[in-house]
Every structure is written in structure tokens, then in C-alpha cells.
CSV table of C-alpha atoms and ligand atoms in Angstrom, one decimal:
chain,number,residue,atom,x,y,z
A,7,UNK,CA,11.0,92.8,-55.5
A,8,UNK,CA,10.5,89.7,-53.1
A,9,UNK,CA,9.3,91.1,-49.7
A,10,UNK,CA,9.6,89.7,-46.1
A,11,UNK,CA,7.2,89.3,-43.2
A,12,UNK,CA,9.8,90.6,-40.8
A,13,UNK,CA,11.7,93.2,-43.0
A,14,UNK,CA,8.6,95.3,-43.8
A,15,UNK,CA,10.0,98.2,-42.2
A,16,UNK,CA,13.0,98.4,-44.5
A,17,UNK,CA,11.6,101.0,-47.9
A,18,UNK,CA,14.3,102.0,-49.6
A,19,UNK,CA,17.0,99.6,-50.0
A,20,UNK,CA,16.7,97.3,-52.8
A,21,UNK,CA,18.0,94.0,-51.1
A,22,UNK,CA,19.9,91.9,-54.0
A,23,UNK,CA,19.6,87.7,-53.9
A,24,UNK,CA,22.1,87.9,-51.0
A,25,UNK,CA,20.6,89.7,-48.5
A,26,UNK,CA,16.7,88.1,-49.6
A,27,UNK,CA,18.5,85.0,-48.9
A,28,UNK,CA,19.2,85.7,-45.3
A,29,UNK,CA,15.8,87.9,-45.2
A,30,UNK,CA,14.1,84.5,-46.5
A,31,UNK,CA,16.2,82.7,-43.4
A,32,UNK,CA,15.2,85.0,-40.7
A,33,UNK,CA,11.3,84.4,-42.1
A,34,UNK,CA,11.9,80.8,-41.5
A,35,UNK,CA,13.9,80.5,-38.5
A,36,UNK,CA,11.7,83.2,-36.5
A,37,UNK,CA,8.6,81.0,-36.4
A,38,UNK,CA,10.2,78.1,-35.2
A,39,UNK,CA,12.1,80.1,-32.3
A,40,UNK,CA,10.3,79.3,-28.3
A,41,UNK,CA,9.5,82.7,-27.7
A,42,UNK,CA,8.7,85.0,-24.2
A,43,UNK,CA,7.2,88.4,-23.0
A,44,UNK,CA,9.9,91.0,-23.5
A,45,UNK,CA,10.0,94.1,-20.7
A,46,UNK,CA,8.2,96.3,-22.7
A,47,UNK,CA,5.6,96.0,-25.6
A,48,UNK,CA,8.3,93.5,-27.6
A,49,UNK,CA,9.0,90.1,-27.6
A,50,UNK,CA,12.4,87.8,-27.2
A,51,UNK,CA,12.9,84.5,-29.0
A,52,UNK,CA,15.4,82.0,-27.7
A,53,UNK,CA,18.0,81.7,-30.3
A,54,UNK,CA,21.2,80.0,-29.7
A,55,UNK,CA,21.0,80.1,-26.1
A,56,UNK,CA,20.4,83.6,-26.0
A,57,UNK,CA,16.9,85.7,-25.8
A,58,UNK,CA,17.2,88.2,-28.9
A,59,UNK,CA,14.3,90.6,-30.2
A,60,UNK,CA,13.7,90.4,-33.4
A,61,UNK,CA,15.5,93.3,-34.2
A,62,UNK,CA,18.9,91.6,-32.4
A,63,UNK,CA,18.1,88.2,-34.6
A,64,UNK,CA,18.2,90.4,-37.5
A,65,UNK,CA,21.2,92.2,-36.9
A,66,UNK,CA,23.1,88.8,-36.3
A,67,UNK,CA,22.1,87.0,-39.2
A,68,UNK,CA,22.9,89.6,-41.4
A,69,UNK,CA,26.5,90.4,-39.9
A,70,UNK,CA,26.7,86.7,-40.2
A,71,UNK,CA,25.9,86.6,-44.2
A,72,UNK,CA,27.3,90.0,-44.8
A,73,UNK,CA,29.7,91.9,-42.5
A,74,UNK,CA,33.2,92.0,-43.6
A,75,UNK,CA,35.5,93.4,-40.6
A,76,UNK,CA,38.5,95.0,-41.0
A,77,UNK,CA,41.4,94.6,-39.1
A,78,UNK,CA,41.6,98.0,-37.7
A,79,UNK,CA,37.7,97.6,-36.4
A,80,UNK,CA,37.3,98.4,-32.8
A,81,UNK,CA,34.6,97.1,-31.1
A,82,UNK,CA,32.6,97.8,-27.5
A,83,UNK,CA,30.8,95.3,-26.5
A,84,UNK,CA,28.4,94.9,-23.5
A,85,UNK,CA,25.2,93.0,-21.7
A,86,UNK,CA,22.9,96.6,-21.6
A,87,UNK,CA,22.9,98.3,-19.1
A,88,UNK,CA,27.5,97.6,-18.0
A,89,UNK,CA,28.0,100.9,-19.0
A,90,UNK,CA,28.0,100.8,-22.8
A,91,UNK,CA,27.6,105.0,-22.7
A,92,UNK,CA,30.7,105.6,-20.8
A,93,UNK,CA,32.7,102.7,-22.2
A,94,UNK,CA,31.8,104.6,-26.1
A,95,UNK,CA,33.3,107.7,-24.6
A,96,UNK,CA,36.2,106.3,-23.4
A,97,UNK,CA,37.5,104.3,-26.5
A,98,UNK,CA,36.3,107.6,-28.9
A,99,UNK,CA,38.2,109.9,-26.8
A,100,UNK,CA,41.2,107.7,-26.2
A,101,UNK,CA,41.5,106.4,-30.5
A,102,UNK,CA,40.8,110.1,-31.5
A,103,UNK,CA,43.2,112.2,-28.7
A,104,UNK,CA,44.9,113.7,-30.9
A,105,UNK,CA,42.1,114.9,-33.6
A,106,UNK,CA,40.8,117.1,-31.1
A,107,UNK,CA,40.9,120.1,-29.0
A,108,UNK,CA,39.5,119.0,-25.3
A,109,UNK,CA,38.0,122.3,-24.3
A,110,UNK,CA,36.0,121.9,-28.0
A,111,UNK,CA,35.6,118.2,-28.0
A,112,UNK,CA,33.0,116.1,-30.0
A,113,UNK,CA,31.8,114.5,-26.7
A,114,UNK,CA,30.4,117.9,-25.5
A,115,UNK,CA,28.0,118.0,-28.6
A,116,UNK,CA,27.0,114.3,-29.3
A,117,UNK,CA,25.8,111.5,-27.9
A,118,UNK,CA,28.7,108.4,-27.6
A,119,UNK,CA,25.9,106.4,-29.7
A,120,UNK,CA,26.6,109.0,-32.9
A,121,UNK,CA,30.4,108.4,-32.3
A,122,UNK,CA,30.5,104.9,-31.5
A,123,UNK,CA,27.9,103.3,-34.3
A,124,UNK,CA,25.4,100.5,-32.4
A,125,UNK,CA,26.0,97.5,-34.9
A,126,UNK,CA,23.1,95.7,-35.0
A,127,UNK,CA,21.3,99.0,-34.9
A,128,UNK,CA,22.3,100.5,-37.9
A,129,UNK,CA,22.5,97.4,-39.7
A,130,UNK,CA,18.4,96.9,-38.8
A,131,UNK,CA,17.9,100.5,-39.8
A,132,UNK,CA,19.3,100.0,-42.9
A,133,UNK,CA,18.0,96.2,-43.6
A,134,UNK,CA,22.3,95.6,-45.0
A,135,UNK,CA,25.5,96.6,-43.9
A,136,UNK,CA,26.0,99.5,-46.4
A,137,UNK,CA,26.3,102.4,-43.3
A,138,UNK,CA,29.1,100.5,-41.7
A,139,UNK,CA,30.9,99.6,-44.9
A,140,UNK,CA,30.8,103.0,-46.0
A,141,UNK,CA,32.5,104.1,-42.6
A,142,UNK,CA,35.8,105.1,-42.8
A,143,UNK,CA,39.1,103.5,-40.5
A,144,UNK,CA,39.2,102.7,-38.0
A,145,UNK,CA,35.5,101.8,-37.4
A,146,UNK,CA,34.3,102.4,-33.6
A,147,UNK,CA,31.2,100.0,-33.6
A,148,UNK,CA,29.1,98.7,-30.6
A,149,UNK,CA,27.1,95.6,-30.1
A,150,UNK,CA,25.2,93.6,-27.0
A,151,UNK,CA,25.4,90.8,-28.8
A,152,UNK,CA,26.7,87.5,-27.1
A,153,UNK,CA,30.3,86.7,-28.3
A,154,UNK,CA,28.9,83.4,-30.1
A,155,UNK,CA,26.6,84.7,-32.1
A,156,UNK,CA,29.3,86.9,-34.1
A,157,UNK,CA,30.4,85.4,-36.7
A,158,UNK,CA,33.6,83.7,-37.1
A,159,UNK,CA,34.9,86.1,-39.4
A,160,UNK,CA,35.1,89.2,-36.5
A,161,UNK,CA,36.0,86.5,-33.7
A,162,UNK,CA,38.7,84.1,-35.3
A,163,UNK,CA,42.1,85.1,-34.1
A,164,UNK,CA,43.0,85.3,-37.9
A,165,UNK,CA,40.6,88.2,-37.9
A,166,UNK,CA,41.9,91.3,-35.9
A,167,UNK,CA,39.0,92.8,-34.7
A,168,UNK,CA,39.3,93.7,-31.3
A,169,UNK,CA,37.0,93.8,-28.7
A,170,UNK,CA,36.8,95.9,-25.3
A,171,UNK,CA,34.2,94.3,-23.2
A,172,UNK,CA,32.6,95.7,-20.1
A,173,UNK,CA,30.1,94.3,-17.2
A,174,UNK,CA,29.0,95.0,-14.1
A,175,UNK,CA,27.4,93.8,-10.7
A,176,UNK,CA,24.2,91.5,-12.4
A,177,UNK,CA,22.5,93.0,-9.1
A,178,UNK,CA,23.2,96.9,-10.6
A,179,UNK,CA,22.6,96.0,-13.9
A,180,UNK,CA,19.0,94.4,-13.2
A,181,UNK,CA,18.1,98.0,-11.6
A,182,UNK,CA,19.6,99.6,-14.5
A,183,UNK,CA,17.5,97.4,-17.1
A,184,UNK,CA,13.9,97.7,-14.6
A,185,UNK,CA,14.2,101.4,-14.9
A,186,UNK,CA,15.0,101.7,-19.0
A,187,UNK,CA,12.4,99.3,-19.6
A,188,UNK,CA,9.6,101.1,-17.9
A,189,UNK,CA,10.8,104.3,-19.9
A,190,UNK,CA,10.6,102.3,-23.2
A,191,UNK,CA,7.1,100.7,-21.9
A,192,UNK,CA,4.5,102.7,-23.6
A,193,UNK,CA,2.6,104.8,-21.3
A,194,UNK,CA,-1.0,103.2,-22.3
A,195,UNK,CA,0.9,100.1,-20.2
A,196,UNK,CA,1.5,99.9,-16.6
A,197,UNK,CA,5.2,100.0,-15.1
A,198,UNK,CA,6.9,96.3,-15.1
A,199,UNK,CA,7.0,95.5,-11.8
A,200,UNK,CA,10.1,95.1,-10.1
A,201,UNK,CA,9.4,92.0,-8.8
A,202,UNK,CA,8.4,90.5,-13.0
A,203,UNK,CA,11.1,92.1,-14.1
A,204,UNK,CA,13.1,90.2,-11.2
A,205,UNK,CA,11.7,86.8,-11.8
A,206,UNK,CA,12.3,87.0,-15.5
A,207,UNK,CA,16.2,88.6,-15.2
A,208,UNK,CA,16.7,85.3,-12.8
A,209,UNK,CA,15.4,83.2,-15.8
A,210,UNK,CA,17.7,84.8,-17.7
A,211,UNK,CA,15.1,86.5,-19.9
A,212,UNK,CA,15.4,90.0,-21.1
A,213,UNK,CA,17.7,91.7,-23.5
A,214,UNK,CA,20.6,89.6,-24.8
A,215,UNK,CA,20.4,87.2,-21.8
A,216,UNK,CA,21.1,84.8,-20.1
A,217,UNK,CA,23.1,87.9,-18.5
A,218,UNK,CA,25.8,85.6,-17.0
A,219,UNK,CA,26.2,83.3,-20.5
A,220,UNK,CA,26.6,86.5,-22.1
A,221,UNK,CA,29.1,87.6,-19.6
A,222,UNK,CA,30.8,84.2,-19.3
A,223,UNK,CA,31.1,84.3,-23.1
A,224,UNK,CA,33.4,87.2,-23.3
A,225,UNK,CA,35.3,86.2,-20.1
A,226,UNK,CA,36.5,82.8,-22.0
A,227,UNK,CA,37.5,84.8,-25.2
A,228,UNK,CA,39.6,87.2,-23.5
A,229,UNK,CA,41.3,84.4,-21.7
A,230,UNK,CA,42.0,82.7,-24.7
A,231,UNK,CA,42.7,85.3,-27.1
A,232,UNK,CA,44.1,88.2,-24.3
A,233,UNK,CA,45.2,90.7,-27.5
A,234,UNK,CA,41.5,90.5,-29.2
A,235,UNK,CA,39.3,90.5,-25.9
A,236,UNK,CA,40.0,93.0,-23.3
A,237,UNK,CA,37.4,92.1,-19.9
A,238,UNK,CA,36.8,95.2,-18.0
A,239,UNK,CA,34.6,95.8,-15.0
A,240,UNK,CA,32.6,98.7,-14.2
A,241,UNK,CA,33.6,98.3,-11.1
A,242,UNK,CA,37.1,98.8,-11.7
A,243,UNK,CA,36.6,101.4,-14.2
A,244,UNK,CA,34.8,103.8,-11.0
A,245,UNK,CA,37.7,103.3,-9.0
A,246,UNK,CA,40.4,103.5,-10.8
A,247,UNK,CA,39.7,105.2,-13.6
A,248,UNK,CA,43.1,106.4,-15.0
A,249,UNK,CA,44.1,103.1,-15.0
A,250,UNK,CA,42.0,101.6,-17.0
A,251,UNK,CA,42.1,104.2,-19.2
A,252,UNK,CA,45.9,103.0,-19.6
A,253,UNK,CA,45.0,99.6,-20.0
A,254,UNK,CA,42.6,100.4,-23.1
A,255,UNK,CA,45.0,102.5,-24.7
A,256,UNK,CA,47.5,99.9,-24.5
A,257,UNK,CA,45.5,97.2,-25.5
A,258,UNK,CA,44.4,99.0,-28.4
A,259,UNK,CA,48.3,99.7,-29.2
A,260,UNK,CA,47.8,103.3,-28.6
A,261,UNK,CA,49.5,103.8,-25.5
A,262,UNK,CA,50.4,107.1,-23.5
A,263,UNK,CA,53.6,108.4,-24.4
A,264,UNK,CA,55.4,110.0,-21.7
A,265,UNK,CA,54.4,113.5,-23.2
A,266,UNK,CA,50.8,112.7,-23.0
A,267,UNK,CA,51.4,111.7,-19.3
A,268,UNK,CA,52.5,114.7,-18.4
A,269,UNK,CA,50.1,116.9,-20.0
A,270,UNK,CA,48.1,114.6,-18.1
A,271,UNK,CA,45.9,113.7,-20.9
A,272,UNK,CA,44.8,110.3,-19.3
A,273,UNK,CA,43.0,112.6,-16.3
A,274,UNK,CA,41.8,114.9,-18.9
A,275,UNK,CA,40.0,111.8,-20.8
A,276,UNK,CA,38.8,110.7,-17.1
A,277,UNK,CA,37.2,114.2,-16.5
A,278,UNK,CA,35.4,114.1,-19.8
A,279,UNK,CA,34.2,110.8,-19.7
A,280,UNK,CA,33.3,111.2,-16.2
A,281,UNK,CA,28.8,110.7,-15.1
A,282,UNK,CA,29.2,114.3,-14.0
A,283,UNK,CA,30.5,115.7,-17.1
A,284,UNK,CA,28.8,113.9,-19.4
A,285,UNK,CA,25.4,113.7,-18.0
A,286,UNK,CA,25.8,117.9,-18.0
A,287,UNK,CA,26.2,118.3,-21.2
A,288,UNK,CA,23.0,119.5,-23.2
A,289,UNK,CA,22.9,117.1,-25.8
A,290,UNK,CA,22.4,114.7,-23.0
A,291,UNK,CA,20.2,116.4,-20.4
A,292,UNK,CA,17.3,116.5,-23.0
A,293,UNK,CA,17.5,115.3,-26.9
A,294,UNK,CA,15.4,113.1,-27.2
A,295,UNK,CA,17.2,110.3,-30.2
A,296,UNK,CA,14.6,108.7,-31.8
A,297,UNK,CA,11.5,110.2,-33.0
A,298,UNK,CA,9.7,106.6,-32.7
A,299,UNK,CA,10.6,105.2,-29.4
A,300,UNK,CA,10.0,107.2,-26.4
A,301,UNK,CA,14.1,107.4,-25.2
A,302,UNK,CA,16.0,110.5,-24.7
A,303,UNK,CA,19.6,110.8,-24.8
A,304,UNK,CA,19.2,111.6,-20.9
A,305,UNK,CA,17.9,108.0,-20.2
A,306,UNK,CA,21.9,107.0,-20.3
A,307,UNK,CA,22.4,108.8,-17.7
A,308,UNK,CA,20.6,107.8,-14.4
A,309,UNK,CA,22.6,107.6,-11.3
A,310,UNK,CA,26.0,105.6,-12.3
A,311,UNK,CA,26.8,104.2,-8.9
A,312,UNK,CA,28.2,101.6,-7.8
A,313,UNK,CA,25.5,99.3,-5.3
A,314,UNK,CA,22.5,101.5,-5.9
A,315,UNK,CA,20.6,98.0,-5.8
A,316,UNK,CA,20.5,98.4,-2.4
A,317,UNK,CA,17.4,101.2,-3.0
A,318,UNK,CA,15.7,98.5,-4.8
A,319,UNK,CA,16.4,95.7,-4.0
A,320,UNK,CA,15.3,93.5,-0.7
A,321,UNK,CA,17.9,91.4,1.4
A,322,UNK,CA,16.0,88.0,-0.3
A,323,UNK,CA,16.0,89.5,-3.7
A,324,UNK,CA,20.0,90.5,-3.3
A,325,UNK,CA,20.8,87.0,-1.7
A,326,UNK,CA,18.8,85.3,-4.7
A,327,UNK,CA,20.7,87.0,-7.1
A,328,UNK,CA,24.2,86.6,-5.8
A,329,UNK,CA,23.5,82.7,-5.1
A,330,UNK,CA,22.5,82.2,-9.0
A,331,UNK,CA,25.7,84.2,-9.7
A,332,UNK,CA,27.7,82.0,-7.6
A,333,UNK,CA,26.2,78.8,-9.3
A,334,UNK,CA,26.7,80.2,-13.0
A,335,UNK,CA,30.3,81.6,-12.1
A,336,UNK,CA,31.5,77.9,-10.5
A,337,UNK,CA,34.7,77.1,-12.0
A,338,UNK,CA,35.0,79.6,-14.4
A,339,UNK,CA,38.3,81.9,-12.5
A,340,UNK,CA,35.6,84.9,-12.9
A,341,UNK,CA,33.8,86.4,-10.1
A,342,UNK,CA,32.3,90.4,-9.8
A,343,UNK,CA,34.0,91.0,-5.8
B,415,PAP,P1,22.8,100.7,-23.0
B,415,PAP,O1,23.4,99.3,-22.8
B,415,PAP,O2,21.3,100.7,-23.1
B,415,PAP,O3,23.5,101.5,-24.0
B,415,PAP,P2,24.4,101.6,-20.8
B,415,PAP,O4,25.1,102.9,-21.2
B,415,PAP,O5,25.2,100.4,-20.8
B,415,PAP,O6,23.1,101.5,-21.6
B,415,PAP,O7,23.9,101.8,-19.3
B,415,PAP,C1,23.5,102.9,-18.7
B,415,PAP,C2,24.0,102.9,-17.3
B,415,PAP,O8,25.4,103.4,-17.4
B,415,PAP,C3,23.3,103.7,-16.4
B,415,PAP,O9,23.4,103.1,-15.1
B,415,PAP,P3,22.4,103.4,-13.9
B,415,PAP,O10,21.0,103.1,-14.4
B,415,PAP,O11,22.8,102.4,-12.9
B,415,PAP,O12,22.6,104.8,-13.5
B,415,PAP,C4,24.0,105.1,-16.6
B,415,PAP,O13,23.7,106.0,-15.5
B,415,PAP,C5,25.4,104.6,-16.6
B,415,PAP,N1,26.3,105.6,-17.2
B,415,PAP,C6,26.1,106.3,-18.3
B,415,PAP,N2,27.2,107.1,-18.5
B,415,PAP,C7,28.1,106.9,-17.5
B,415,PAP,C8,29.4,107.4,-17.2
B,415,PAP,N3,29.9,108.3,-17.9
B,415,PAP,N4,30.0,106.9,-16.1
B,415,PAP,C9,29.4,106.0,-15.3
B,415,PAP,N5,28.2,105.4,-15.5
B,415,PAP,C10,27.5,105.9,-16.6
């Protein structure tokens, strides 16, 4: 069997020409990709516009080459760190209300990541797509990935894939990503400082970023295509949860039926979905996910405010990042007040 540099990790699937194709195409491409210091031990490369770790490339080449969506698929998408944990919770518990008894429900013993499958994730894992193709419909998936890296075939609107998209204040969301990072940061390493973290966030570089192209990405193909992108904020979602609740369902052509309203099922989906619920549970206070990396199912699950920047952040720092939001949201209709 043909190995690759990069796909070293991957031991037990036997990769037919297809896939050591695009294993031969990551090999090349990586090389020749400008790359910079990641937050933690890893490193980005600048592909497409967008600064990806390896493990993100990989994932996006192969759903290019090999993913065939379905039109039932359902996917939540996010920048890290907009609320990707609550935003699984909602779309499981709203697709599967009826499959389940709320007092019992599968929320209160798993993670949203083992209910709502991380694309890219279990595509690396696996070095091919054969743990999402053998997942029955409709798929819940996630991804960070930007909307133009998909491929065509999950974002044409003859595909229909839908997408439910969430972000958040880039202020929050910088806090958000500073403290995950210096959990992933082996502890042989010193904390990234706030203010490195800062001055590479403003470049655009961490996880999936440029934060705002990433944002802006989504933002055009829900305005274009309203019934395959839906464009929530996390802001929105915190204060008026119920509603937006309604607006999923609805956009996912499962709406509320006046029954469900007045069992008040929507509320009920609030309650469990809720930071105070969810970060109670015991599967999330301390299981820790993944015997390799030094993350615990509690890491999701830090504060979810609204404006707890303002603990970290100084006046300057605030101002800074609000003026390069301004500039990158000129003209586009989109703004996070
Ligand atoms: P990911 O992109 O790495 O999967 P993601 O879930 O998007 O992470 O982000 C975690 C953030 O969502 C945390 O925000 P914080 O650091 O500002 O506190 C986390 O607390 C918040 N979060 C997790 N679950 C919920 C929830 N049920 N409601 C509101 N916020 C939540």
C-alpha cells in the first residue's frame, strides 16, 4: 500500500486509488501552503484565504473528492467558539422531539459532539468518509469550515443540504478561543498570552479564520439562498430563545404544531438546551473526550455570556477590535449590534 507523509496516523483503512489520489494531493499542496504559529503546539497554513490546520485541510479535500450529501443532511455550522455546543443541542433536540422522552432525553447522557457528528473530525479519524456514509437519515453533521471551501456538491442550490449557521460578538468569541487554546496548549508550554493571541485573532490567524471572511461567507449564502442558509446570532439566540427555536424548526420544515405549543415543547427544548442545564449534567461537568488531547467535555461549557470580554479585554483592545469589524462589515447589510 502507497503511504502518505501527512496521513501516517490513519492504520486501518485501506485507502483505494481514490482516496491516495487526494492523499497524494494534500502531500503536494501542504508544502507549498504560507504557513503560521497556531495557538497551541499546531500549525495553520493559509489555504484559500482561510488559515486551516492540517487536520481542517484534510477534512476539506476529502469531502471535496469524496462526500456525497444527501438531501435530507442537516448541517451546523460555525467559526469556533459562536456557540457550536448549544447550537448541536438545539437542532438534535428540535429534529428528534418526538423520538424522545424529555425527562429521559439523550442530551442528559451525551455530549452534543456524539449526537451532532464534527465533519471534518470524523472524516480525519477515519482518513475517508465511511463513518458519515454509513450514518443513517437524516444526518446531523457539524463543521467550522468556511462556506467556500465546501464543495459544490453540499452548497449548490441543486443540492439540499441545509445549513444553520451561528456567530457571535468577534470580541466574545476571541475570549472564548484565548481560554480553549491555553487548555489545548500542553502544559510543558506557557499560556498564550492574551495580548499574542490578540495580535494574531486581528490578523485573522487562528482556527478557520479570517473570523469575519468566515462569518461574511455564510452571511452572503443565506442571503442568496434564504431556504439552504439560516444566519443566527448568539446574541439573538440568549435573548430570545423560544424564538429562534421557532425559526429553526421552521426552517428545517419541522415546525411547531399548535399541540406542541401548548404542551409548550418549544420552552421545554429552551430549558434543556439552556448553559445551566446542560453544563450540569455529568457527562459534561467532567468526561474528559479524547484520550490524546487534553479537552474535557466540560471545556464547552465556560461562562456563555453575553460581553464577558469586558473581564479581558482593555478599552484599546475593545475599540481595536470593533474598528476592524466595522472595516470588514462595510457594505455588506451585516453588522453584530
Ligand atoms: P467549539 O466551536 O469548539 O465546538 P463552541 O461550543 O462553539 O465551541 O463554543 C463554546 C462556547 O459556547 C463557550 O463560550 P464561553 O467561552 O464564552 O463561555 C461556552 O460556554 C458556550 N456554550 C456552550 N454551551 C452553551 C449553551 N448551552 N448556551 C450558551 N452558551 C453555551
Amino acid at each position: 500500500m502507497e503511504t502518505s507523509k501527512f496521513f501516517s496516523r490513519i492504520e486501518e483503512f485501506e485507502p483505494d486509488e481514490g482516496y491516495q489520489k487526494t492523499y497524494r494531493s494534500f502531500d503536494e499542496v501542504l508544502p507549498t501552503l504560507p504557513p503560521s504559529k497556531g495557538w497551541w503546539l499546531d500549525q495553520l497554513f493559509h489555504y484559500h484565504g482561510f488559515w486551516l490546520s492540517t487536520f481542517a485541510l484534510r477534512g476539506s479535500m476529502l469531502l471535496h473528492d469524496h462526500f456525497k450529501p444527501r438531501p435530507t443532511d442537516i448541517i451546523v455550522a460555525t467559526s469556533p467558539k459562536c456557540g457550536t455546543t448549544w447550537l448541536r443541542a438545539l437542532v438534535f433536540s428540535i429534529v428528534n422531539r418526538h423520538s424522545f422522552d424529555f425527562s429521559d432525553h439523550p442530551l442528559s447522557k451525551m455530549n452534543p459532539q456524539e449526537l451532532v457528528f464534527f465533519l471534518e473530525g470524523a472524516i480525519y479519524i477515519d482518513g475517508s468518509t465511511s463513518f458519515v456514509d454509513g450514518l443513517p437519515s437524516p444526518r446531523l453533521l457539524s463543521t467550522h469550515l468556511p462556506y467556500s471551501l465546501l464543495p459544490k456538491s453540499m452548497t449548490d442550490d441543486a443540492s439540499d443540504c441545509r445549513f444553520v449557521y451561528i456567530c457571535r460578538d468577534p470580541k466574545d468569541v476571541f475570549i472564548s478561543k484565548w481560554h480553549f487554546a491555553n487548555k489545548l496548549r500542553s502544559k510543558h508550554l506557557p499560556p498564550i498570552a492574551l495580548e499574542e493571541a490578540f495580535d494574531s485573532f486581528c490578523k485573522g490567524v487562528s482556527h478557520y479564520g479570517p473570523f469575519w471572511d468566515h462569518v461574511l461567507g455564510y452571511w452572503k449564502a443565506s442571503l442568496e439562498s434564504p431556504k439552504k442558509v439560516l444566519f443566527l446570532k448568539y446574541e439573538d439566540v440568549k435573548k430570545q430563545p423560544s424564538d429562534c427555536v421557532r425559526k429553526v424548526a421552521e426552517f428545517l420544515e419541522v415546525p411547531f404544531s399548535p399541540e406542541e405549543e401548548s404542551k409548550e415543547m418549544v420552552e421545554e427544548i429552551v430549558k434543556l438546551c439552556s448553559f445551566e442545564n446542560m453544563s450540569n449534567q455529568e457527562v459534561n461537568k467532567n468526561a474528559t473526550r479524547n484520550s490524546g488531547r487534553p479537552i474535557s467535555n466540560s471545556d464547552f461549557f465556560r461562562k456563555g455570556e453575553v460581553g464577558d470580554w469586558v473581564n479581558h479585554l482593555s478599552p484599546q483592545m475593545a475599540e481595536a477590535l470593533d474598528h476592524i469589524t466595522e472595516q470588514k462589515l462595510q457594505g455588506t447589510g451585516f453588522n453584530f449590534r
